[in-house]
PDB file of C-alpha atoms in Angstrom:
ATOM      1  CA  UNK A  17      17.923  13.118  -2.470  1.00  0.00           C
ATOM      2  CA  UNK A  18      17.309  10.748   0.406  1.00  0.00           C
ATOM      3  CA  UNK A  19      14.022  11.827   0.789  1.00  0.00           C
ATOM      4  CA  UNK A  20      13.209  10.699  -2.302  1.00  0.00           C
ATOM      5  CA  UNK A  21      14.699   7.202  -2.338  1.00  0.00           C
ATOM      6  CA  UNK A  22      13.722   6.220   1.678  1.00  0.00           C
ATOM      7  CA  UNK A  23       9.823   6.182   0.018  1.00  0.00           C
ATOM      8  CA  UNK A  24      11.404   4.050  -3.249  1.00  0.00           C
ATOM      9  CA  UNK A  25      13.310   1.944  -0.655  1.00  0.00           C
ATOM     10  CA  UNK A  26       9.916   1.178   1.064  1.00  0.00           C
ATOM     11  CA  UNK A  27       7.692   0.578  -1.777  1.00  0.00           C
ATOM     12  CA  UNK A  28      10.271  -2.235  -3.128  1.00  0.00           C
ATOM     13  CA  UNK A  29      10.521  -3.681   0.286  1.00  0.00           C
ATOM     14  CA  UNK A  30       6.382  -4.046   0.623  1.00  0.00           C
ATOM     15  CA  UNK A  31       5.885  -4.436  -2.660  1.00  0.00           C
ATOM     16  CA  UNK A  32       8.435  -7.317  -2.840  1.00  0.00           C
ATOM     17  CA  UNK A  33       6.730  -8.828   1.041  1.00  0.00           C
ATOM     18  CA  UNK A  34       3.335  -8.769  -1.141  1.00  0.00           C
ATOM     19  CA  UNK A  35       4.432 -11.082  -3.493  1.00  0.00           C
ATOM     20  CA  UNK A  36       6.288 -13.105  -1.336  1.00  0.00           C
ATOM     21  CA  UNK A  37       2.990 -13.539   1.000  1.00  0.00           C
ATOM     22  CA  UNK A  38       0.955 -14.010  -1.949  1.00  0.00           C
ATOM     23  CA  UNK A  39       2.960 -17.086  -3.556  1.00  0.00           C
ATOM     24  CA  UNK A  40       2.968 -18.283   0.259  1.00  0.00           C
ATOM     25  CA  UNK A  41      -1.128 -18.205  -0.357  1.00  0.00           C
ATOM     26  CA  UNK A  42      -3.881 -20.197  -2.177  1.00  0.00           C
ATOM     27  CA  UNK A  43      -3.300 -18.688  -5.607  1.00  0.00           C
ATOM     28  CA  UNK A  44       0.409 -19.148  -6.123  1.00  0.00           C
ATOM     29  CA  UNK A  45       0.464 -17.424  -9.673  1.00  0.00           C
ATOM     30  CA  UNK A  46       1.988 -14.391  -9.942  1.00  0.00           C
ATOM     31  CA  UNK A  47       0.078 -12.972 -12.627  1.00  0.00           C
ATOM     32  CA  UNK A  48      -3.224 -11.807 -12.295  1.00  0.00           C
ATOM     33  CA  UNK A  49      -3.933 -12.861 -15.676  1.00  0.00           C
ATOM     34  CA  UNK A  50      -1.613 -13.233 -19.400  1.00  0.00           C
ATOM     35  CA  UNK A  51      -0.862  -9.302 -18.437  1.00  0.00           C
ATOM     36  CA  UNK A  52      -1.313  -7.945 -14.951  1.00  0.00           C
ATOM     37  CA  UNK A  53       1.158  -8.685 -12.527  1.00  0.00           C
ATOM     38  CA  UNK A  54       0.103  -8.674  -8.912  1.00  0.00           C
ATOM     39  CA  UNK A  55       3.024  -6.199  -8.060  1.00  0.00           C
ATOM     40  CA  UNK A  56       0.998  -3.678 -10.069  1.00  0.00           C
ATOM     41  CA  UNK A  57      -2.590  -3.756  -8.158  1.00  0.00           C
ATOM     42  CA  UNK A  58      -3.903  -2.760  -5.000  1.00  0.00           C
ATOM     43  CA  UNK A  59      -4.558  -3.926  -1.736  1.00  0.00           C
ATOM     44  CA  UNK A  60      -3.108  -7.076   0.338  1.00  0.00           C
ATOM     45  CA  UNK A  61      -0.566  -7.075   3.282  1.00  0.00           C
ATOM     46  CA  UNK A  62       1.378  -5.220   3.708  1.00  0.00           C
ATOM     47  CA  UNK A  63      -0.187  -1.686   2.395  1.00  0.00           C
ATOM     48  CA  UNK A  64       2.907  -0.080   0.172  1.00  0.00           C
ATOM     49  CA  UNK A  65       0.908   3.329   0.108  1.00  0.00           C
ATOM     50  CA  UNK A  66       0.921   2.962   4.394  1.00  0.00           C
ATOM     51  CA  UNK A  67       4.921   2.071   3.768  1.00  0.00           C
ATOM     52  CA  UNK A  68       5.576   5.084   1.653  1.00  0.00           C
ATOM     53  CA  UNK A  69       4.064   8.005   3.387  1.00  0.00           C
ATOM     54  CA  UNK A  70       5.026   6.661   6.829  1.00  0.00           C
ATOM     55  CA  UNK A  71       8.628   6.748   5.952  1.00  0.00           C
ATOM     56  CA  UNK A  72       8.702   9.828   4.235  1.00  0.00           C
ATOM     57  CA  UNK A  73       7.373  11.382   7.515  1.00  0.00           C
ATOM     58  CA  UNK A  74       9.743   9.591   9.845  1.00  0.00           C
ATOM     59  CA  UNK A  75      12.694  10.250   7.740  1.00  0.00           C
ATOM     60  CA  UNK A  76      11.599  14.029   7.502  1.00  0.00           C
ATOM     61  CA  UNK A  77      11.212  13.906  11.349  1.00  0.00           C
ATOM     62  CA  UNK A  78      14.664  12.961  11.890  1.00  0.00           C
ATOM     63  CA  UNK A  79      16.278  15.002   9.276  1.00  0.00           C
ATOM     64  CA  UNK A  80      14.611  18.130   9.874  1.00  0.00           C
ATOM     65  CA  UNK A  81      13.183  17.503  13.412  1.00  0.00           C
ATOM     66  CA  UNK A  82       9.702  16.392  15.499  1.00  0.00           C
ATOM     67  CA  UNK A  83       8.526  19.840  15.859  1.00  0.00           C
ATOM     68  CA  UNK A  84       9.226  20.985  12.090  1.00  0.00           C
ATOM     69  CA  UNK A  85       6.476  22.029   9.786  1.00  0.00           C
ATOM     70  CA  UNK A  86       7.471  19.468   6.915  1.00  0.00           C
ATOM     71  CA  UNK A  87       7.056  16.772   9.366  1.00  0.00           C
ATOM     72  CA  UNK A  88       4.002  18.261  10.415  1.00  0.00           C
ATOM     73  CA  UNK A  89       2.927  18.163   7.511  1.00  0.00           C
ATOM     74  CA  UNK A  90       4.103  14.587   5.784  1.00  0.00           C
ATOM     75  CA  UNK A  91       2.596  12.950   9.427  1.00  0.00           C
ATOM     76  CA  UNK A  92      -0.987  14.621   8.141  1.00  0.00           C
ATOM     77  CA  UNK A  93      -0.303  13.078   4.372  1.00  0.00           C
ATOM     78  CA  UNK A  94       0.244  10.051   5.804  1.00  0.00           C
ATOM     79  CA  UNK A  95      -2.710   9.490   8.206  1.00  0.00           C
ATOM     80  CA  UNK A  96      -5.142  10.649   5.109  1.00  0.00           C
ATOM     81  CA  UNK A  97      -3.533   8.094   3.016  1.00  0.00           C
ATOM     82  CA  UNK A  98      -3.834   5.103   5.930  1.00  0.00           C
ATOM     83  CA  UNK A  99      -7.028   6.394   6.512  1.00  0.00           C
ATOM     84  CA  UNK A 100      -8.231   6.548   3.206  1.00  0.00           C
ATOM     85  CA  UNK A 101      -6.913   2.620   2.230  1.00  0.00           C
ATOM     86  CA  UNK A 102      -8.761   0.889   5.568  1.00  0.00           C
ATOM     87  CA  UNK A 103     -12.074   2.786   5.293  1.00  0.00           C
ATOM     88  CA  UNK A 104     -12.790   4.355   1.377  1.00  0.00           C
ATOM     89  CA  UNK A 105     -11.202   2.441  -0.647  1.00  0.00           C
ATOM     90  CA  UNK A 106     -11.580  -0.988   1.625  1.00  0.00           C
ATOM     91  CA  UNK A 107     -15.517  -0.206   1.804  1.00  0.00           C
ATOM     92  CA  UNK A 108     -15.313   0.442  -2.526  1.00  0.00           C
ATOM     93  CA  UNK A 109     -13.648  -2.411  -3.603  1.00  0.00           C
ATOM     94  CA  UNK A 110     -16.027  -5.009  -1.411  1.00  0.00           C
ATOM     95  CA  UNK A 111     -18.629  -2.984  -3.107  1.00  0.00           C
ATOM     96  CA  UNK A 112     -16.975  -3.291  -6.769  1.00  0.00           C
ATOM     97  CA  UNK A 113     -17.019  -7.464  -6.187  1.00  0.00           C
ATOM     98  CA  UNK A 114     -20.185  -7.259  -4.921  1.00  0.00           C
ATOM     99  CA  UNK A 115     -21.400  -5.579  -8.436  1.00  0.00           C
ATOM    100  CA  UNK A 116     -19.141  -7.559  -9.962  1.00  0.00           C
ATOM    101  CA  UNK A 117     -20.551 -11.314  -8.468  1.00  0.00           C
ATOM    102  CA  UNK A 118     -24.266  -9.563  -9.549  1.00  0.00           C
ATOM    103  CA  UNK A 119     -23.494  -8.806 -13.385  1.00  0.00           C
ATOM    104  CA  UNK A 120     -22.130 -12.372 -13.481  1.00  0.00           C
ATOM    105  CA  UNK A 121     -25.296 -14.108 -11.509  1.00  0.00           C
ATOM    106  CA  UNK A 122     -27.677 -11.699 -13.699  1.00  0.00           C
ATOM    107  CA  UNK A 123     -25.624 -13.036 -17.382  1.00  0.00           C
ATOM    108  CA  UNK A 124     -25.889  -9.223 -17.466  1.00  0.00           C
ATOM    109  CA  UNK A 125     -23.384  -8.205 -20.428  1.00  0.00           C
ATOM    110  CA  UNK A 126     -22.440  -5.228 -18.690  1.00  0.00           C
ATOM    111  CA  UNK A 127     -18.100  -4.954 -18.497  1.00  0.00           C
ATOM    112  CA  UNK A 128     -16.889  -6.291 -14.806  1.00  0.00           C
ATOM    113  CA  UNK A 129     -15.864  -3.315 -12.754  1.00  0.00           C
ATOM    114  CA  UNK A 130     -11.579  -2.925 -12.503  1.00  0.00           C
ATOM    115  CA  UNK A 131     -11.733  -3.070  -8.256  1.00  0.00           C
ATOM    116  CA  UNK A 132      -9.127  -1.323  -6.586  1.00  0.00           C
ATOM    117  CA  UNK A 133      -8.843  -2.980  -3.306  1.00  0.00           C
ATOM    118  CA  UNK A 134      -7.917  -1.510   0.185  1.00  0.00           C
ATOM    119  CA  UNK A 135      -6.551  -2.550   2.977  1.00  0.00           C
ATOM    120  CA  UNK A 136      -7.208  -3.921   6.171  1.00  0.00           C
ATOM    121  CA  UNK A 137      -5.896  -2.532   9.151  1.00  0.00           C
ATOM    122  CA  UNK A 138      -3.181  -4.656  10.598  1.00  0.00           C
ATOM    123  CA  UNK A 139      -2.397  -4.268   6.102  1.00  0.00           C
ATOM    124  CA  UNK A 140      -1.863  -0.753   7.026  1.00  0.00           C
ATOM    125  CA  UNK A 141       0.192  -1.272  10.248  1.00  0.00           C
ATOM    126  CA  UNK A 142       2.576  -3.567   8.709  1.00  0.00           C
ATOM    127  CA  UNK A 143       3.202  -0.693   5.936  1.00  0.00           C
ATOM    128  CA  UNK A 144       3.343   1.265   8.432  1.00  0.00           C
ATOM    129  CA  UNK A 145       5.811  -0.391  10.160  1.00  0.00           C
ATOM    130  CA  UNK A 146       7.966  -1.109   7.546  1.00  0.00           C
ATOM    131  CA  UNK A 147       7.843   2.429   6.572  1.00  0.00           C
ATOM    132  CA  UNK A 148       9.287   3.522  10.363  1.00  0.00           C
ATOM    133  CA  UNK A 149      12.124   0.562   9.627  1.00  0.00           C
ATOM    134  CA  UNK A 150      13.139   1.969   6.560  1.00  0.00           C
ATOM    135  CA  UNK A 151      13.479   5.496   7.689  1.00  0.00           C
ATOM    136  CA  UNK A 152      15.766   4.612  10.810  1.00  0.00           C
ATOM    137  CA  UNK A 153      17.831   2.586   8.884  1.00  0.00           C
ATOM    138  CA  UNK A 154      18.654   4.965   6.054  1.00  0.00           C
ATOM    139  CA  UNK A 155      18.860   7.839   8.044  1.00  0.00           C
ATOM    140  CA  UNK A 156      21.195   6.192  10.545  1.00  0.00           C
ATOM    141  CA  UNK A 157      23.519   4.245   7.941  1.00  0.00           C
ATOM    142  CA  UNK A 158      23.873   6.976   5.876  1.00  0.00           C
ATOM    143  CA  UNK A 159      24.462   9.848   8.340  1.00  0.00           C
TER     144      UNK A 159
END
């Protein structure tokens, strides 16, 4: 059951940091709009998805050991996911404000693009990081 709540543990903890650093910047709302809290979208530091799959792997490397094929497997997850949030979808959400900044110049009355943002990388190394913190600290106050 651990290995299911270390991840849940993580997201909150990001998720929560997010928030935190966004009220800290320019836009202190925390509502996107009347309907879409912030907690709910993509991107911004830290990366969540970088804090999830990182402790999942750590945790299933100390539980069930460096050289096991579940961790072997969860540290490959987890590098596709970081991977994927700095350079895909990074790359398509500067390209979905892009479009979006050209239907407005153009008065086009084509529907703005919903971006989903990714991350940058020190975004994904914070996760990351928080991720590794997580794991230790469950694993060792609950053994």
């Amino acid at each position: 059951m651990k290995v299911l709540i270390v991840p849940a543990i993580a997201w909150v903890i990001s998720q929560g940091l997010k928030q935190v650093f966004h009220l800290m910047g320019r836009n202190r709302r925390v509502f996107s709009g009347d309907t879409n809290p912030k907690i709910l979208l993509s991107g911004g530091m830290p990366s969540a998805h970088s804090a999830i799959v990182v402790s999942l792997a750590v945790f299933l490397g100390l539980q069930d050991g460096w050289d096991s094929s579940v961790f072997g497997l969860a540290t490959w997850l987890a590098i596709i996911v970081m991977y994927d949030a700095m350079m895909v979808r990074y790359s398509s959400g500067m390209q979905g404000e892009t479009l979006n900044k050209l239907i407005s110049e153009q008065g086009s009355k084509l529907k703005k693009l919903r971006i989903a943002h990714g991350h940058t990388p020190v975004e994904v190394a914070a996760g990351a990081a928080i991720g590794v913190v997580v794991a230790v600290v469950v694993f060792f106050a609950t053994k």
